[in-house]
Short mmCIF file of C-alpha atoms in Angstrom, two decimals:
data_model
loop_
_atom_site.label_atom_id
_atom_site.label_comp_id
_atom_site.label_asym_id
_atom_site.label_seq_id
_atom_site.Cartn_x
_atom_site.Cartn_y
_atom_site.Cartn_z
CA MET Q 137 28.83 13.53 -25.93
CA ILE Q 138 27.69 13.88 -22.29
CA PHE Q 139 24.45 15.48 -23.46
CA ARG Q 140 23.73 12.47 -25.70
CA ARG Q 141 24.37 10.08 -22.79
CA LEU Q 142 22.01 12.00 -20.52
CA LEU Q 143 19.30 11.92 -23.15
CA SER Q 144 19.70 8.20 -23.60
CA LEU Q 145 19.54 7.33 -19.86
CA PRO Q 146 15.75 7.77 -19.55
CA LEU Q 147 15.28 5.75 -22.73
CA VAL Q 148 17.53 2.94 -21.46
CA PHE Q 149 15.70 2.94 -18.11
CA ALA Q 150 12.30 2.75 -19.83
CA LEU Q 151 13.45 -0.09 -22.06
CA LEU Q 152 14.84 -2.03 -19.10
CA LEU Q 153 11.62 -1.48 -17.15
CA CYS Q 154 9.49 -2.64 -20.07
CA ALA Q 155 11.70 -5.67 -20.64
CA GLY Q 156 11.03 -6.86 -17.11
CA ILE Q 157 7.25 -6.50 -16.99
CA ASP Q 158 4.29 -7.67 -19.00
CA ALA Q 159 2.98 -4.09 -18.90
CA CYS Q 160 4.65 -2.87 -22.04
CA HIS Q 161 2.73 -5.03 -24.51
CA GLN Q 162 1.62 -2.30 -26.86
CA ASN Q 163 -0.25 -4.84 -28.98
CA ASP Q 164 -2.30 -6.08 -26.02
CA PRO Q 165 -3.94 -3.18 -24.14
CA ASP Q 166 -5.49 -5.63 -21.63
CA LYS Q 167 -1.98 -6.35 -20.31
CA ALA Q 168 -0.77 -2.74 -20.12
CA ALA Q 169 0.25 -1.54 -16.66
CA ILE Q 170 1.59 1.61 -15.05
CA GLY Q 171 3.40 2.48 -11.84
CA ALA Q 172 1.01 3.59 -9.09
CA THR Q 173 1.66 5.07 -5.68
CA LEU Q 174 0.97 2.75 -2.77
CA THR Q 175 -0.63 3.91 0.49
CA GLY Q 176 -1.77 1.97 3.55
CA VAL Q 177 -4.72 3.06 5.67
CA ASP Q 178 -4.86 1.71 9.24
CA TYR Q 179 -8.41 1.49 10.66
CA LEU Q 180 -7.37 -0.76 13.57
CA PRO Q 181 -8.09 0.11 17.24
CA ASP Q 182 -5.66 2.38 19.07
CA HIS Q 183 -3.53 -0.38 20.63
CA LEU Q 184 -2.95 -2.09 17.26
CA GLY Q 185 -0.91 -0.84 14.33
CA VAL Q 186 0.14 -2.10 10.90
CA GLN Q 187 3.89 -1.62 11.08
CA ASP Q 188 4.95 -3.22 7.80
CA PHE Q 189 3.08 -4.31 4.71
CA THR Q 190 3.80 -5.28 1.11
CA VAL Q 191 1.73 -5.51 -2.05
CA ASN Q 192 3.07 -8.01 -4.58
CA GLY Q 193 6.46 -7.68 -2.91
CA VAL Q 194 6.56 -3.86 -2.92
CA ASP Q 195 7.20 -2.48 0.58
CA GLY Q 196 4.49 -0.09 1.72
CA ALA Q 197 6.17 0.73 5.05
CA GLN Q 198 3.84 1.71 7.89
CA ALA Q 199 0.14 2.10 7.26
CA GLY Q 200 -1.23 5.25 8.81
CA LYS Q 201 -3.93 7.74 7.94
CA GLY Q 202 -3.73 7.23 4.18
CA GLY Q 203 -1.42 10.11 3.42
CA ARG Q 204 1.99 8.46 3.11
CA GLU Q 205 2.75 7.34 -0.43
CA VAL Q 206 5.40 4.92 -1.64
CA CYS Q 207 6.36 4.52 -5.27
CA CYS Q 208 5.61 2.29 -7.07
CA VAL Q 209 3.52 -0.81 -7.48
CA LEU Q 210 2.52 -2.03 -10.94
CA LEU Q 211 -1.16 -1.56 -11.64
CA PRO Q 212 -3.01 -2.76 -14.74
CA VAL Q 213 -4.36 0.20 -16.71
CA LYS Q 214 -7.58 -1.70 -17.25
CA TRP Q 215 -9.39 -3.42 -14.35
CA GLN Q 216 -10.40 -7.02 -15.02
CA PRO Q 217 -12.66 -9.32 -12.99
CA GLY Q 218 -10.81 -11.57 -10.58
CA MET Q 219 -7.82 -9.25 -10.11
CA THR Q 220 -6.03 -9.80 -6.81
CA ALA Q 221 -2.82 -8.70 -5.15
CA LYS Q 222 -0.69 -10.58 -2.63
CA VAL Q 223 -0.66 -8.54 0.59
CA THR Q 224 1.54 -9.32 3.58
CA TRP Q 225 1.38 -7.31 6.80
CA ASN Q 226 2.34 -7.28 10.45
CA VAL Q 227 0.05 -6.06 13.20
CA THR Q 228 1.79 -4.91 16.36
CA ASN Q 229 -0.23 -5.06 19.57
CA PHE Q 230 1.33 -2.25 21.61
CA ARG Q 231 -0.68 -3.12 24.72
CA ASP Q 232 0.22 -6.83 24.81
CA CYS Q 233 3.76 -6.57 23.36
CA THR Q 234 3.03 -8.98 20.54
CA GLY Q 235 3.07 -8.92 16.78
CA THR Q 236 1.40 -11.15 14.22
CA ASP Q 237 2.25 -11.65 10.55
CA TYR Q 238 -0.50 -12.13 7.97
CA ALA Q 239 -0.71 -12.83 4.23
CA ALA Q 240 -3.67 -12.90 1.85
CA ASP Q 241 -4.58 -12.67 -1.80
CA VAL Q 242 -6.85 -9.63 -1.75
CA PRO Q 243 -9.35 -8.77 -4.51
CA ILE Q 244 -8.84 -5.36 -6.11
CA ASP Q 245 -12.04 -3.29 -6.17
CA LYS Q 246 -13.30 -2.35 -9.64
CA TYR Q 247 -11.89 0.90 -10.99
CA ASP Q 248 -12.59 2.85 -14.18
CA GLU Q 249 -9.17 4.47 -14.47
CA PRO Q 250 -5.83 3.77 -12.81
CA GLY Q 251 -4.64 5.89 -9.91
CA SER Q 252 -3.20 5.47 -6.44
CA LEU Q 253 -3.55 2.07 -4.80
CA TYR Q 254 -4.91 2.17 -1.23
CA VAL Q 255 -4.67 -0.84 1.07
CA SER Q 256 -7.20 -0.56 3.91
CA PHE Q 257 -6.59 -2.63 7.05
CA LEU Q 258 -10.06 -2.93 8.56
CA PRO Q 259 -11.05 -3.40 12.23
CA ASP Q 260 -12.56 -6.84 11.49
CA GLY Q 261 -9.16 -8.14 10.30
CA LYS Q 262 -10.01 -7.96 6.61
CA VAL Q 263 -8.03 -6.08 3.98
CA ARG Q 264 -9.48 -4.12 1.07
CA ILE Q 265 -7.69 -2.69 -1.98
CA THR Q 266 -9.12 0.38 -3.68
CA VAL Q 267 -7.71 2.27 -6.66
CA SER Q 268 -8.55 5.94 -6.98
CA ALA Q 269 -7.37 8.45 -9.58
CA LEU Q 270 -8.57 11.59 -7.79
CA ASP Q 271 -10.02 10.86 -4.38
CA THR Q 272 -8.28 9.99 -1.12
CA PRO Q 273 -9.72 8.23 1.96
CA TYR Q 274 -10.80 11.68 3.21
CA SER Q 275 -12.73 12.60 0.04
CA PRO Q 276 -16.52 12.15 -0.21
CA GLY Q 277 -16.10 10.52 -3.64
CA TYR Q 278 -13.63 7.90 -2.41
CA GLN Q 279 -14.80 4.40 -3.36
CA GLY Q 280 -13.05 2.68 -0.45
CA PRO Q 281 -14.21 2.29 3.15
CA HIS Q 282 -15.83 5.32 4.76
CA LEU Q 283 -14.84 4.46 8.30
CA LYS Q 284 -13.29 6.88 10.74
CA ILE Q 285 -9.51 6.66 10.55
CA PRO Q 286 -8.31 6.59 14.16
CA ASP Q 287 -6.01 9.40 15.24
CA LYS Q 288 -3.86 7.19 17.38
CA HIS Q 289 -0.41 7.25 18.88
CA PRO Q 290 -0.15 3.89 20.71
CA TRP Q 291 3.61 4.15 21.04
CA HIS Q 292 3.06 7.17 23.34
CA VAL Q 293 0.62 5.28 25.59
CA TRP Q 294 2.58 2.00 25.45
CA PRO Q 295 6.21 2.93 24.60
CA LEU Q 296 7.69 -0.29 23.24
CA HIS Q 297 11.21 0.31 24.51
CA SER Q 298 10.09 0.50 28.14
CA HIS Q 299 6.75 -1.35 28.00
CA CYS Q 300 8.00 -4.26 25.85
CA PRO Q 301 11.77 -4.55 26.42
CA GLN Q 302 11.74 -8.22 25.34
CA LEU Q 303 11.09 -7.05 21.77
CA PHE Q 304 14.42 -5.20 21.75
CA LYS Q 305 16.85 -7.86 23.03
#
């Protein structure tokens, strides 16, 4: 009896997941979607950092060097022109003890097959979304930005607890 219950749990979970998303339309492959890992890549100068971000409501946590993955954001199996995702993010200015919230509908770069979703926070304030099945921001074949990812630790230079005590009242 327990064995039967354990076998049915994955099936129940899959059915519940499919019931809640448009992704499980087997008769319409253009609407099929899968879960993809979500990673933020922070290209901002050393005194700035993306502390929190979301993609379509899924929390991506801190953006860093493009190695931290969060599961999962829904990604259409098939790219279609005009695809966008709602991105929200906060940029902390460690030097000036400020933070600013942003939100934008960001176009999703064309992809041939689904993979990991990378959100790049660029030095000019723009955001770019790239999907890659095999390559990472460090790979030569990566279709996203080929900028140097800063190796920064602003919280060591400007420790927020002592440098910005007003943020912790």
